[in-house]
Amino acid sequence: MSCSCNEEHVNPLIPEIVVIAEMRADTQDVTTFRVTKPGGGKPFEHMPGQCAMISVPPLGEAIFSITSSPTQKDFIEFSVKRCGEVTEYLHSLEVGSEIGVRGPYGNNFPVDDVLKGKDLLFIGGGIGLAPIRSVINYVMDNRENYGKVDILYGSRTPGDLVQSEDIFENWPSRPDTKVHLTVDHETEGWDGHVGFVPNYIKEIGFSTDKVALICGPPIMIKYSLQTLLEIGFKKEQIYTTLELKMKCGVGKCGRCNIGDKYVCKDGPVFRCDEIDELPDEY
C-alpha cells in the first residue's frame, strides 16, 4: 500500500500570491490588471467565461471574470471597475504589487462543442465586455474553427468603452468579423451610432442562424434577450452569465444559491432556457 502523506494537497480556499505585471487604464474607473506568478507564468489554466477571486488582506476579496483568453500562456487579466473597498484598493496599487488570487471557478462558455463551427453574436454592455472578451479572443486565436462573428458593444458614453485597442483595431481587422459600437447619448466628438443596445440589435436585424452570448448590466441583458426573442432567436441559442452574490467560489457558503443551483459551480454561464427553470429570486 503506497503512502500519500507527502503529496501536495491544494486548498481551493487559499489564495496564491501573484504579481501585477501591468496595469492598463481603460476608463476613468476601469483598469485591466495583468498578473503572473512571482517567477513568471500563469497562476492557473482556465476556460472562457470562468472567474476567480482576488484578495487584498485585510480588506477582503471579490470575484471577477477572467478577461484574457486561455490562449495567452504567460499571464491572466482582470478588468476591474472601481466600486467598493476592495476595488478602490486595487486601483491604488502599482506594477510590481502582490495580491492574492484563487480559482478558476465555475463553468465556461461551450467554445469547444456547441459554439464550434457556428456564426456567433456577442452582445456586451459597459464592463460586461470583460467576460465575453475572453471568449472573443479565444475565437480569434482559433479563427478557423468558427463562422462569422458579430460583436455589438455599447456603453453610456464613448469614455466608458473599455478595451479600446480590441474594439477599434484588433477585432475589426480580423476576417469575417464585424464590430458594432453604440453609446447611450449623443456626445461631442462621437460620430458613431447613438442608442441603447437592445434597440441597436433590432435596428441591425441580425439573422437568427447563430449563437448569441450576452453580458452586461441586468437591465440590458433583460431587454436584449427580449429583443433577440422578438426577432426570432430561441432561448436555446442564447448564453449569458449570472455573476452575483458569489463569496466562497466552491459551493460551500450558500450565498449564490438559486433554487438547486450554485452560481459559482453550476454557472456563471447559463443557457437562457436554463434560467427559466430557476426561481425568480435572482
PDB file of C-alpha atoms in Angstrom:
ATOM      1  CA  MET A   1       0.000   0.000   0.000  1.00  0.00           C
ATOM      2  CA  SER A   2       1.543   3.300  -1.088  1.00  0.00           C
ATOM      3  CA  CYS A   3       1.751   6.283   1.238  1.00  0.00           C
ATOM      4  CA  SER A   4       0.389   9.613   0.031  1.00  0.00           C
ATOM      5  CA  CYS A   5       1.380  11.637   3.078  1.00  0.00           C
ATOM      6  CA  ASN A   6       3.958  13.648   1.114  1.00  0.00           C
ATOM      7  CA  GLU A   7       1.625  14.513  -1.755  1.00  0.00           C
ATOM      8  CA  GLU A   8       0.750  18.160  -2.132  1.00  0.00           C
ATOM      9  CA  HIS A   9      -2.874  18.951  -1.323  1.00  0.00           C
ATOM     10  CA  VAL A  10      -4.147  22.262  -2.669  1.00  0.00           C
ATOM     11  CA  ASN A  11      -6.783  24.035  -0.593  1.00  0.00           C
ATOM     12  CA  PRO A  12      -9.144  25.779  -3.048  1.00  0.00           C
ATOM     13  CA  LEU A  13      -9.862  28.494  -0.476  1.00  0.00           C
ATOM     14  CA  ILE A  14      -6.237  29.575  -0.027  1.00  0.00           C
ATOM     15  CA  PRO A  15      -5.158  32.320  -2.469  1.00  0.00           C
ATOM     16  CA  GLU A  16      -1.935  32.082  -4.450  1.00  0.00           C
ATOM     17  CA  ILE A  17       0.345  35.106  -4.440  1.00  0.00           C
ATOM     18  CA  VAL A  18       0.626  36.809  -7.829  1.00  0.00           C
ATOM     19  CA  VAL A  19       2.388  39.938  -9.065  1.00  0.00           C
ATOM     20  CA  ILE A  20       0.784  42.762 -11.010  1.00  0.00           C
ATOM     21  CA  ALA A  21       2.846  42.792 -14.212  1.00  0.00           C
ATOM     22  CA  GLU A  22       0.877  45.519 -15.984  1.00  0.00           C
ATOM     23  CA  MET A  23      -1.954  47.967 -15.268  1.00  0.00           C
ATOM     24  CA  ARG A  24      -3.885  49.447 -18.170  1.00  0.00           C
ATOM     25  CA  ALA A  25      -6.405  52.248 -17.551  1.00  0.00           C
ATOM     26  CA  ASP A  26      -9.382  51.529 -19.813  1.00  0.00           C
ATOM     27  CA  THR A  27     -11.618  54.324 -18.499  1.00  0.00           C
ATOM     28  CA  GLN A  28     -11.681  56.680 -15.526  1.00  0.00           C
ATOM     29  CA  ASP A  29     -12.954  53.882 -13.288  1.00  0.00           C
ATOM     30  CA  VAL A  30     -11.940  50.650 -15.060  1.00  0.00           C
ATOM     31  CA  THR A  31      -8.412  49.232 -15.029  1.00  0.00           C
ATOM     32  CA  THR A  32      -7.216  45.966 -16.547  1.00  0.00           C
ATOM     33  CA  PHE A  33      -4.714  44.121 -14.351  1.00  0.00           C
ATOM     34  CA  ARG A  34      -2.276  41.644 -15.903  1.00  0.00           C
ATOM     35  CA  VAL A  35      -0.936  39.231 -13.287  1.00  0.00           C
ATOM     36  CA  THR A  36       1.669  36.475 -13.215  1.00  0.00           C
ATOM     37  CA  LYS A  37       3.273  34.200 -10.666  1.00  0.00           C
ATOM     38  CA  PRO A  38       6.258  35.855  -8.912  1.00  0.00           C
ATOM     39  CA  GLY A  39       8.653  33.880 -11.085  1.00  0.00           C
ATOM     40  CA  GLY A  40       6.589  34.421 -14.229  1.00  0.00           C
ATOM     41  CA  GLY A  41       3.843  32.432 -15.914  1.00  0.00           C
ATOM     42  CA  LYS A  42       0.129  31.968 -15.280  1.00  0.00           C
ATOM     43  CA  PRO A  43      -1.066  31.048 -11.782  1.00  0.00           C
ATOM     44  CA  PHE A  44      -3.573  28.576 -13.279  1.00  0.00           C
ATOM     45  CA  GLU A  45      -5.273  27.498 -16.506  1.00  0.00           C
ATOM     46  CA  HIS A  46      -8.870  28.488 -17.240  1.00  0.00           C
ATOM     47  CA  MET A  47     -11.551  28.397 -19.914  1.00  0.00           C
ATOM     48  CA  PRO A  48     -13.509  31.361 -21.363  1.00  0.00           C
ATOM     49  CA  GLY A  49     -16.251  32.510 -19.011  1.00  0.00           C
ATOM     50  CA  GLN A  50     -14.690  31.310 -15.768  1.00  0.00           C
ATOM     51  CA  CYS A  51     -13.891  33.676 -12.908  1.00  0.00           C
ATOM     52  CA  ALA A  52     -11.537  33.954  -9.947  1.00  0.00           C
ATOM     53  CA  MET A  53     -11.307  35.555  -6.521  1.00  0.00           C
ATOM     54  CA  ILE A  54      -8.858  38.403  -5.963  1.00  0.00           C
ATOM     55  CA  SER A  55      -7.906  39.012  -2.337  1.00  0.00           C
ATOM     56  CA  VAL A  56      -6.284  42.026  -0.694  1.00  0.00           C
ATOM     57  CA  PRO A  57      -5.847  41.321   3.043  1.00  0.00           C
ATOM     58  CA  PRO A  58      -7.067  42.625   5.369  1.00  0.00           C
ATOM     59  CA  LEU A  59      -9.830  44.270   3.311  1.00  0.00           C
ATOM     60  CA  GLY A  60     -11.195  41.043   1.871  1.00  0.00           C
ATOM     61  CA  GLU A  61     -11.754  39.577  -1.568  1.00  0.00           C
ATOM     62  CA  ALA A  62     -14.070  39.889  -4.544  1.00  0.00           C
ATOM     63  CA  ILE A  63     -14.833  37.774  -7.584  1.00  0.00           C
ATOM     64  CA  PHE A  64     -14.018  38.917 -11.130  1.00  0.00           C
ATOM     65  CA  SER A  65     -14.337  37.463 -14.594  1.00  0.00           C
ATOM     66  CA  ILE A  66     -11.069  36.425 -16.204  1.00  0.00           C
ATOM     67  CA  THR A  67     -10.766  38.815 -19.142  1.00  0.00           C
ATOM     68  CA  SER A  68      -7.888  37.199 -21.010  1.00  0.00           C
ATOM     69  CA  SER A  69      -8.141  34.212 -23.316  1.00  0.00           C
ATOM     70  CA  PRO A  70      -6.769  30.801 -22.260  1.00  0.00           C
ATOM     71  CA  THR A  71      -4.602  31.053 -25.376  1.00  0.00           C
ATOM     72  CA  GLN A  72      -2.451  33.597 -23.516  1.00  0.00           C
ATOM     73  CA  LYS A  73       0.153  31.358 -21.891  1.00  0.00           C
ATOM     74  CA  ASP A  74       2.155  33.873 -19.853  1.00  0.00           C
ATOM     75  CA  PHE A  75      -0.457  35.782 -17.843  1.00  0.00           C
ATOM     76  CA  ILE A  76      -4.108  36.234 -16.924  1.00  0.00           C
ATOM     77  CA  GLU A  77      -6.033  39.508 -16.898  1.00  0.00           C
ATOM     78  CA  PHE A  78      -8.899  41.006 -14.911  1.00  0.00           C
ATOM     79  CA  SER A  79     -10.801  44.186 -15.795  1.00  0.00           C
ATOM     80  CA  VAL A  80     -11.857  45.839 -12.534  1.00  0.00           C
ATOM     81  CA  LYS A  81     -14.379  48.646 -12.123  1.00  0.00           C
ATOM     82  CA  ARG A  82     -13.796  50.853  -9.081  1.00  0.00           C
ATOM     83  CA  CYS A  83     -16.957  50.461  -6.990  1.00  0.00           C
ATOM     84  CA  GLY A  84     -16.067  49.456  -3.424  1.00  0.00           C
ATOM     85  CA  GLU A  85     -13.362  48.989  -0.805  1.00  0.00           C
ATOM     86  CA  VAL A  86     -11.526  46.100  -2.471  1.00  0.00           C
ATOM     87  CA  THR A  87     -11.658  47.586  -5.965  1.00  0.00           C
ATOM     88  CA  GLU A  88     -10.661  51.033  -4.682  1.00  0.00           C
ATOM     89  CA  TYR A  89      -7.595  49.467  -3.074  1.00  0.00           C
ATOM     90  CA  LEU A  90      -6.727  47.531  -6.230  1.00  0.00           C
ATOM     91  CA  HIS A  91      -6.808  50.735  -8.250  1.00  0.00           C
ATOM     92  CA  SER A  92      -4.360  52.326  -5.799  1.00  0.00           C
ATOM     93  CA  LEU A  93      -1.705  49.643  -6.389  1.00  0.00           C
ATOM     94  CA  GLU A  94       1.271  49.808  -8.733  1.00  0.00           C
ATOM     95  CA  VAL A  95       3.032  47.446 -11.111  1.00  0.00           C
ATOM     96  CA  GLY A  96       5.038  45.013  -9.001  1.00  0.00           C
ATOM     97  CA  SER A  97       2.496  44.890  -6.162  1.00  0.00           C
ATOM     98  CA  GLU A  98       1.486  41.478  -4.842  1.00  0.00           C
ATOM     99  CA  ILE A  99      -2.129  40.346  -4.443  1.00  0.00           C
ATOM    100  CA  GLY A 100      -3.851  37.020  -3.853  1.00  0.00           C
ATOM    101  CA  VAL A 101      -5.830  35.085  -6.444  1.00  0.00           C
ATOM    102  CA  ARG A 102      -7.665  31.766  -6.304  1.00  0.00           C
ATOM    103  CA  GLY A 103      -9.542  29.925  -8.977  1.00  0.00           C
ATOM    104  CA  PRO A 104     -10.656  29.327 -11.595  1.00  0.00           C
ATOM    105  CA  TYR A 105     -14.289  28.852 -10.591  1.00  0.00           C
ATOM    106  CA  GLY A 106     -17.482  27.993 -12.399  1.00  0.00           C
ATOM    107  CA  ASN A 107     -18.266  26.601 -15.802  1.00  0.00           C
ATOM    108  CA  ASN A 108     -17.390  28.109 -19.161  1.00  0.00           C
ATOM    109  CA  PHE A 109     -18.914  29.060 -22.490  1.00  0.00           C
ATOM    110  CA  PRO A 110     -19.092  25.908 -24.681  1.00  0.00           C
ATOM    111  CA  VAL A 111     -16.356  27.010 -27.076  1.00  0.00           C
ATOM    112  CA  ASP A 112     -15.152  23.516 -27.953  1.00  0.00           C
ATOM    113  CA  ASP A 113     -18.506  21.932 -28.809  1.00  0.00           C
ATOM    114  CA  VAL A 114     -21.719  24.000 -29.092  1.00  0.00           C
ATOM    115  CA  LEU A 115     -20.053  27.138 -30.498  1.00  0.00           C
ATOM    116  CA  LYS A 116     -17.637  25.353 -32.809  1.00  0.00           C
ATOM    117  CA  GLY A 117     -18.448  25.879 -36.475  1.00  0.00           C
ATOM    118  CA  LYS A 118     -21.236  28.354 -35.673  1.00  0.00           C
ATOM    119  CA  ASP A 119     -21.742  32.010 -36.558  1.00  0.00           C
ATOM    120  CA  LEU A 120     -21.551  33.979 -33.323  1.00  0.00           C
ATOM    121  CA  LEU A 121     -23.133  37.168 -31.985  1.00  0.00           C
ATOM    122  CA  PHE A 122     -21.509  38.761 -28.939  1.00  0.00           C
ATOM    123  CA  ILE A 123     -23.519  41.437 -27.106  1.00  0.00           C
ATOM    124  CA  GLY A 124     -21.851  43.433 -24.340  1.00  0.00           C
ATOM    125  CA  GLY A 125     -22.635  46.476 -22.259  1.00  0.00           C
ATOM    126  CA  GLY A 126     -20.161  48.526 -20.204  1.00  0.00           C
ATOM    127  CA  ILE A 127     -17.856  46.403 -18.050  1.00  0.00           C
ATOM    128  CA  GLY A 128     -19.890  43.424 -19.279  1.00  0.00           C
ATOM    129  CA  LEU A 129     -17.455  43.162 -22.167  1.00  0.00           C
ATOM    130  CA  ALA A 130     -14.960  41.603 -19.724  1.00  0.00           C
ATOM    131  CA  PRO A 131     -16.382  38.039 -19.520  1.00  0.00           C
ATOM    132  CA  ILE A 132     -17.047  37.788 -23.257  1.00  0.00           C
ATOM    133  CA  ARG A 133     -13.674  39.310 -24.223  1.00  0.00           C
ATOM    134  CA  SER A 134     -12.101  36.044 -23.080  1.00  0.00           C
ATOM    135  CA  VAL A 135     -14.393  34.126 -25.445  1.00  0.00           C
ATOM    136  CA  ILE A 136     -13.943  36.555 -28.338  1.00  0.00           C
ATOM    137  CA  ASN A 137     -10.156  36.358 -28.169  1.00  0.00           C
ATOM    138  CA  TYR A 138     -10.312  32.573 -27.848  1.00  0.00           C
ATOM    139  CA  VAL A 139     -12.370  32.533 -31.058  1.00  0.00           C
ATOM    140  CA  MET A 140      -9.961  34.956 -32.769  1.00  0.00           C
ATOM    141  CA  ASP A 141      -6.986  32.778 -31.843  1.00  0.00           C
ATOM    142  CA  ASN A 142      -8.777  29.712 -33.238  1.00  0.00           C
ATOM    143  CA  ARG A 143     -10.485  31.555 -36.087  1.00  0.00           C
ATOM    144  CA  GLU A 144     -10.662  28.573 -38.443  1.00  0.00           C
ATOM    145  CA  ASN A 145     -12.981  26.747 -36.011  1.00  0.00           C
ATOM    146  CA  TYR A 146     -15.794  29.319 -36.063  1.00  0.00           C
ATOM    147  CA  GLY A 147     -18.053  31.050 -38.566  1.00  0.00           C
ATOM    148  CA  LYS A 148     -18.828  34.743 -38.954  1.00  0.00           C
ATOM    149  CA  VAL A 149     -18.568  36.902 -35.841  1.00  0.00           C
ATOM    150  CA  ASP A 150     -20.598  39.993 -34.948  1.00  0.00           C
ATOM    151  CA  ILE A 151     -19.687  41.982 -31.828  1.00  0.00           C
ATOM    152  CA  LEU A 152     -22.213  44.547 -30.602  1.00  0.00           C
ATOM    153  CA  TYR A 153     -20.919  46.617 -27.703  1.00  0.00           C
ATOM    154  CA  GLY A 154     -22.373  49.683 -26.022  1.00  0.00           C
ATOM    155  CA  SER A 155     -21.747  51.999 -23.099  1.00  0.00           C
ATOM    156  CA  ARG A 156     -23.152  55.175 -21.608  1.00  0.00           C
ATOM    157  CA  THR A 157     -20.560  57.428 -23.257  1.00  0.00           C
ATOM    158  CA  PRO A 158     -17.527  56.980 -25.557  1.00  0.00           C
ATOM    159  CA  GLY A 159     -15.342  57.436 -22.477  1.00  0.00           C
ATOM    160  CA  ASP A 160     -16.905  54.344 -20.906  1.00  0.00           C
ATOM    161  CA  LEU A 161     -15.973  51.995 -23.750  1.00  0.00           C
ATOM    162  CA  VAL A 162     -13.360  49.524 -22.465  1.00  0.00           C
ATOM    163  CA  GLN A 163     -10.671  47.558 -24.312  1.00  0.00           C
ATOM    164  CA  SER A 164     -10.341  50.251 -26.994  1.00  0.00           C
ATOM    165  CA  GLU A 165      -7.479  48.511 -28.815  1.00  0.00           C
ATOM    166  CA  ASP A 166      -9.611  45.400 -29.277  1.00  0.00           C
ATOM    167  CA  ILE A 167     -12.855  47.101 -30.281  1.00  0.00           C
ATOM    168  CA  PHE A 168     -11.332  49.707 -32.621  1.00  0.00           C
ATOM    169  CA  GLU A 169      -8.295  47.866 -34.050  1.00  0.00           C
ATOM    170  CA  ASN A 170      -7.808  44.185 -33.300  1.00  0.00           C
ATOM    171  CA  TRP A 171     -11.264  42.707 -33.801  1.00  0.00           C
ATOM    172  CA  PRO A 172     -12.394  44.765 -36.835  1.00  0.00           C
ATOM    173  CA  SER A 173      -9.229  43.724 -38.671  1.00  0.00           C
ATOM    174  CA  ARG A 174      -9.987  40.002 -38.398  1.00  0.00           C
ATOM    175  CA  PRO A 175     -11.657  38.086 -41.255  1.00  0.00           C
ATOM    176  CA  ASP A 176     -15.453  37.717 -41.206  1.00  0.00           C
ATOM    177  CA  THR A 177     -15.667  39.867 -38.077  1.00  0.00           C
ATOM    178  CA  LYS A 178     -17.803  42.982 -37.648  1.00  0.00           C
ATOM    179  CA  VAL A 179     -17.827  45.298 -34.625  1.00  0.00           C
ATOM    180  CA  HIS A 180     -20.918  47.443 -33.962  1.00  0.00           C
ATOM    181  CA  LEU A 181     -20.426  50.162 -31.344  1.00  0.00           C
ATOM    182  CA  THR A 182     -23.046  52.394 -29.760  1.00  0.00           C
ATOM    183  CA  VAL A 183     -23.341  54.894 -26.895  1.00  0.00           C
ATOM    184  CA  ASP A 184     -26.475  55.839 -24.986  1.00  0.00           C
ATOM    185  CA  HIS A 185     -26.431  59.570 -25.663  1.00  0.00           C
ATOM    186  CA  GLU A 186     -25.052  61.948 -28.266  1.00  0.00           C
ATOM    187  CA  THR A 187     -21.595  63.123 -27.269  1.00  0.00           C
ATOM    188  CA  GLU A 188     -19.382  65.764 -28.810  1.00  0.00           C
ATOM    189  CA  GLY A 189     -16.719  64.125 -30.942  1.00  0.00           C
ATOM    190  CA  TRP A 190     -18.600  60.816 -31.297  1.00  0.00           C
ATOM    191  CA  ASP A 191     -19.683  60.121 -34.880  1.00  0.00           C
ATOM    192  CA  GLY A 192     -20.726  56.504 -34.289  1.00  0.00           C
ATOM    193  CA  HIS A 193     -24.144  55.058 -33.526  1.00  0.00           C
ATOM    194  CA  VAL A 194     -26.220  56.544 -30.689  1.00  0.00           C
ATOM    195  CA  GLY A 195     -28.835  54.448 -28.929  1.00  0.00           C
ATOM    196  CA  PHE A 196     -29.376  51.669 -26.411  1.00  0.00           C
ATOM    197  CA  VAL A 197     -28.035  48.185 -27.095  1.00  0.00           C
ATOM    198  CA  PRO A 198     -31.429  46.379 -27.330  1.00  0.00           C
ATOM    199  CA  ASN A 199     -32.699  48.917 -29.884  1.00  0.00           C
ATOM    200  CA  TYR A 200     -29.494  48.612 -31.908  1.00  0.00           C
ATOM    201  CA  ILE A 201     -29.923  44.822 -32.053  1.00  0.00           C
ATOM    202  CA  LYS A 202     -33.317  45.298 -33.684  1.00  0.00           C
ATOM    203  CA  GLU A 203     -32.032  48.082 -35.953  1.00  0.00           C
ATOM    204  CA  ILE A 204     -29.242  45.931 -37.370  1.00  0.00           C
ATOM    205  CA  GLY A 205     -31.601  42.998 -37.822  1.00  0.00           C
ATOM    206  CA  PHE A 206     -29.233  40.082 -37.278  1.00  0.00           C
ATOM    207  CA  SER A 207     -30.089  36.770 -38.911  1.00  0.00           C
ATOM    208  CA  THR A 208     -31.124  34.115 -36.407  1.00  0.00           C
ATOM    209  CA  ASP A 209     -28.863  31.318 -37.643  1.00  0.00           C
ATOM    210  CA  LYS A 210     -26.212  31.989 -34.995  1.00  0.00           C
ATOM    211  CA  VAL A 211     -25.480  31.616 -31.277  1.00  0.00           C
ATOM    212  CA  ALA A 212     -25.684  34.747 -29.112  1.00  0.00           C
ATOM    213  CA  LEU A 213     -23.652  35.453 -25.964  1.00  0.00           C
ATOM    214  CA  ILE A 214     -24.752  38.363 -23.750  1.00  0.00           C
ATOM    215  CA  CYS A 215     -23.145  40.067 -20.782  1.00  0.00           C
ATOM    216  CA  GLY A 216     -23.781  43.472 -19.249  1.00  0.00           C
ATOM    217  CA  PRO A 217     -25.964  45.240 -16.705  1.00  0.00           C
ATOM    218  CA  PRO A 218     -29.028  43.144 -15.729  1.00  0.00           C
ATOM    219  CA  ILE A 219     -31.451  45.606 -17.339  1.00  0.00           C
ATOM    220  CA  MET A 220     -29.515  45.455 -20.614  1.00  0.00           C
ATOM    221  CA  ILE A 221     -29.470  41.665 -20.558  1.00  0.00           C
ATOM    222  CA  LYS A 222     -33.221  41.571 -19.868  1.00  0.00           C
ATOM    223  CA  TYR A 223     -34.201  43.795 -22.794  1.00  0.00           C
ATOM    224  CA  SER A 224     -31.556  42.403 -25.152  1.00  0.00           C
ATOM    225  CA  LEU A 225     -32.926  38.918 -24.507  1.00  0.00           C
ATOM    226  CA  GLN A 226     -36.451  40.134 -25.213  1.00  0.00           C
ATOM    227  CA  THR A 227     -35.281  41.719 -28.461  1.00  0.00           C
ATOM    228  CA  LEU A 228     -33.476  38.581 -29.612  1.00  0.00           C
ATOM    229  CA  LEU A 229     -36.618  36.530 -28.961  1.00  0.00           C
ATOM    230  CA  GLU A 230     -38.720  39.083 -30.857  1.00  0.00           C
ATOM    231  CA  ILE A 231     -36.539  38.821 -33.968  1.00  0.00           C
ATOM    232  CA  GLY A 232     -36.652  35.037 -33.949  1.00  0.00           C
ATOM    233  CA  PHE A 233     -33.879  33.682 -31.730  1.00  0.00           C
ATOM    234  CA  LYS A 234     -34.721  30.739 -29.458  1.00  0.00           C
ATOM    235  CA  LYS A 235     -33.570  30.701 -25.833  1.00  0.00           C
ATOM    236  CA  GLU A 236     -31.534  27.584 -26.611  1.00  0.00           C
ATOM    237  CA  GLN A 237     -29.378  29.770 -28.891  1.00  0.00           C
ATOM    238  CA  ILE A 238     -28.533  32.360 -26.207  1.00  0.00           C
ATOM    239  CA  TYR A 239     -25.989  32.218 -23.372  1.00  0.00           C
ATOM    240  CA  THR A 240     -25.428  34.707 -20.566  1.00  0.00           C
ATOM    241  CA  THR A 241     -23.722  34.943 -17.178  1.00  0.00           C
ATOM    242  CA  LEU A 242     -25.102  35.346 -13.653  1.00  0.00           C
ATOM    243  CA  GLU A 243     -22.176  36.664 -11.639  1.00  0.00           C
ATOM    244  CA  LEU A 244     -23.915  37.592  -8.435  1.00  0.00           C
ATOM    245  CA  LYS A 245     -23.521  37.060  -4.701  1.00  0.00           C
ATOM    246  CA  MET A 246     -20.532  34.730  -5.048  1.00  0.00           C
ATOM    247  CA  LYS A 247     -18.399  34.520  -1.924  1.00  0.00           C
ATOM    248  CA  CYS A 248     -16.552  31.211  -1.432  1.00  0.00           C
ATOM    249  CA  GLY A 249     -16.467  30.067  -5.064  1.00  0.00           C
ATOM    250  CA  VAL A 250     -16.720  26.360  -4.197  1.00  0.00           C
ATOM    251  CA  GLY A 251     -20.402  25.902  -3.301  1.00  0.00           C
ATOM    252  CA  LYS A 252     -19.937  25.822   0.485  1.00  0.00           C
ATOM    253  CA  CYS A 253     -21.224  29.148   1.812  1.00  0.00           C
ATOM    254  CA  GLY A 254     -24.583  29.085   0.004  1.00  0.00           C
ATOM    255  CA  ARG A 255     -24.535  32.782  -0.751  1.00  0.00           C
ATOM    256  CA  CYS A 256     -25.006  32.294  -4.500  1.00  0.00           C
ATOM    257  CA  ASN A 257     -27.620  29.548  -4.174  1.00  0.00           C
ATOM    258  CA  ILE A 258     -30.620  29.898  -6.512  1.00  0.00           C
ATOM    259  CA  GLY A 259     -33.073  27.025  -6.110  1.00  0.00           C
ATOM    260  CA  ASP A 260     -30.980  23.870  -6.553  1.00  0.00           C
ATOM    261  CA  LYS A 261     -28.155  25.711  -8.360  1.00  0.00           C
ATOM    262  CA  TYR A 262     -24.975  27.352  -7.118  1.00  0.00           C
ATOM    263  CA  VAL A 263     -23.836  30.130  -9.444  1.00  0.00           C
ATOM    264  CA  CYS A 264     -20.183  29.511  -8.533  1.00  0.00           C
ATOM    265  CA  LYS A 265     -20.357  25.826  -9.529  1.00  0.00           C
ATOM    266  CA  ASP A 266     -23.290  25.406 -11.935  1.00  0.00           C
ATOM    267  CA  GLY A 267     -22.669  28.830 -13.521  1.00  0.00           C
ATOM    268  CA  PRO A 268     -21.806  31.578 -14.024  1.00  0.00           C
ATOM    269  CA  VAL A 269     -22.574  30.657 -17.650  1.00  0.00           C
ATOM    270  CA  PHE A 270     -26.174  29.606 -18.293  1.00  0.00           C
ATOM    271  CA  ARG A 271     -28.132  28.958 -21.449  1.00  0.00           C
ATOM    272  CA  CYS A 272     -31.195  31.174 -21.326  1.00  0.00           C
ATOM    273  CA  ASP A 273     -33.723  28.344 -21.309  1.00  0.00           C
ATOM    274  CA  GLU A 274     -31.919  27.006 -18.208  1.00  0.00           C
ATOM    275  CA  ILE A 275     -32.535  30.340 -16.454  1.00  0.00           C
ATOM    276  CA  ASP A 276     -36.291  29.811 -16.920  1.00  0.00           C
ATOM    277  CA  GLU A 277     -36.023  26.820 -14.594  1.00  0.00           C
ATOM    278  CA  LEU A 278     -34.572  28.951 -11.757  1.00  0.00           C
ATOM    279  CA  PRO A 279     -36.699  30.729  -9.113  1.00  0.00           C
ATOM    280  CA  ASP A 280     -37.356  34.429  -9.693  1.00  0.00           C
ATOM    281  CA  GLU A 281     -35.165  35.373  -6.699  1.00  0.00           C
ATOM    282  CA  TYR A 282     -32.088  36.051  -8.863  1.00  0.00           C
TER     283      TYR A 282
END
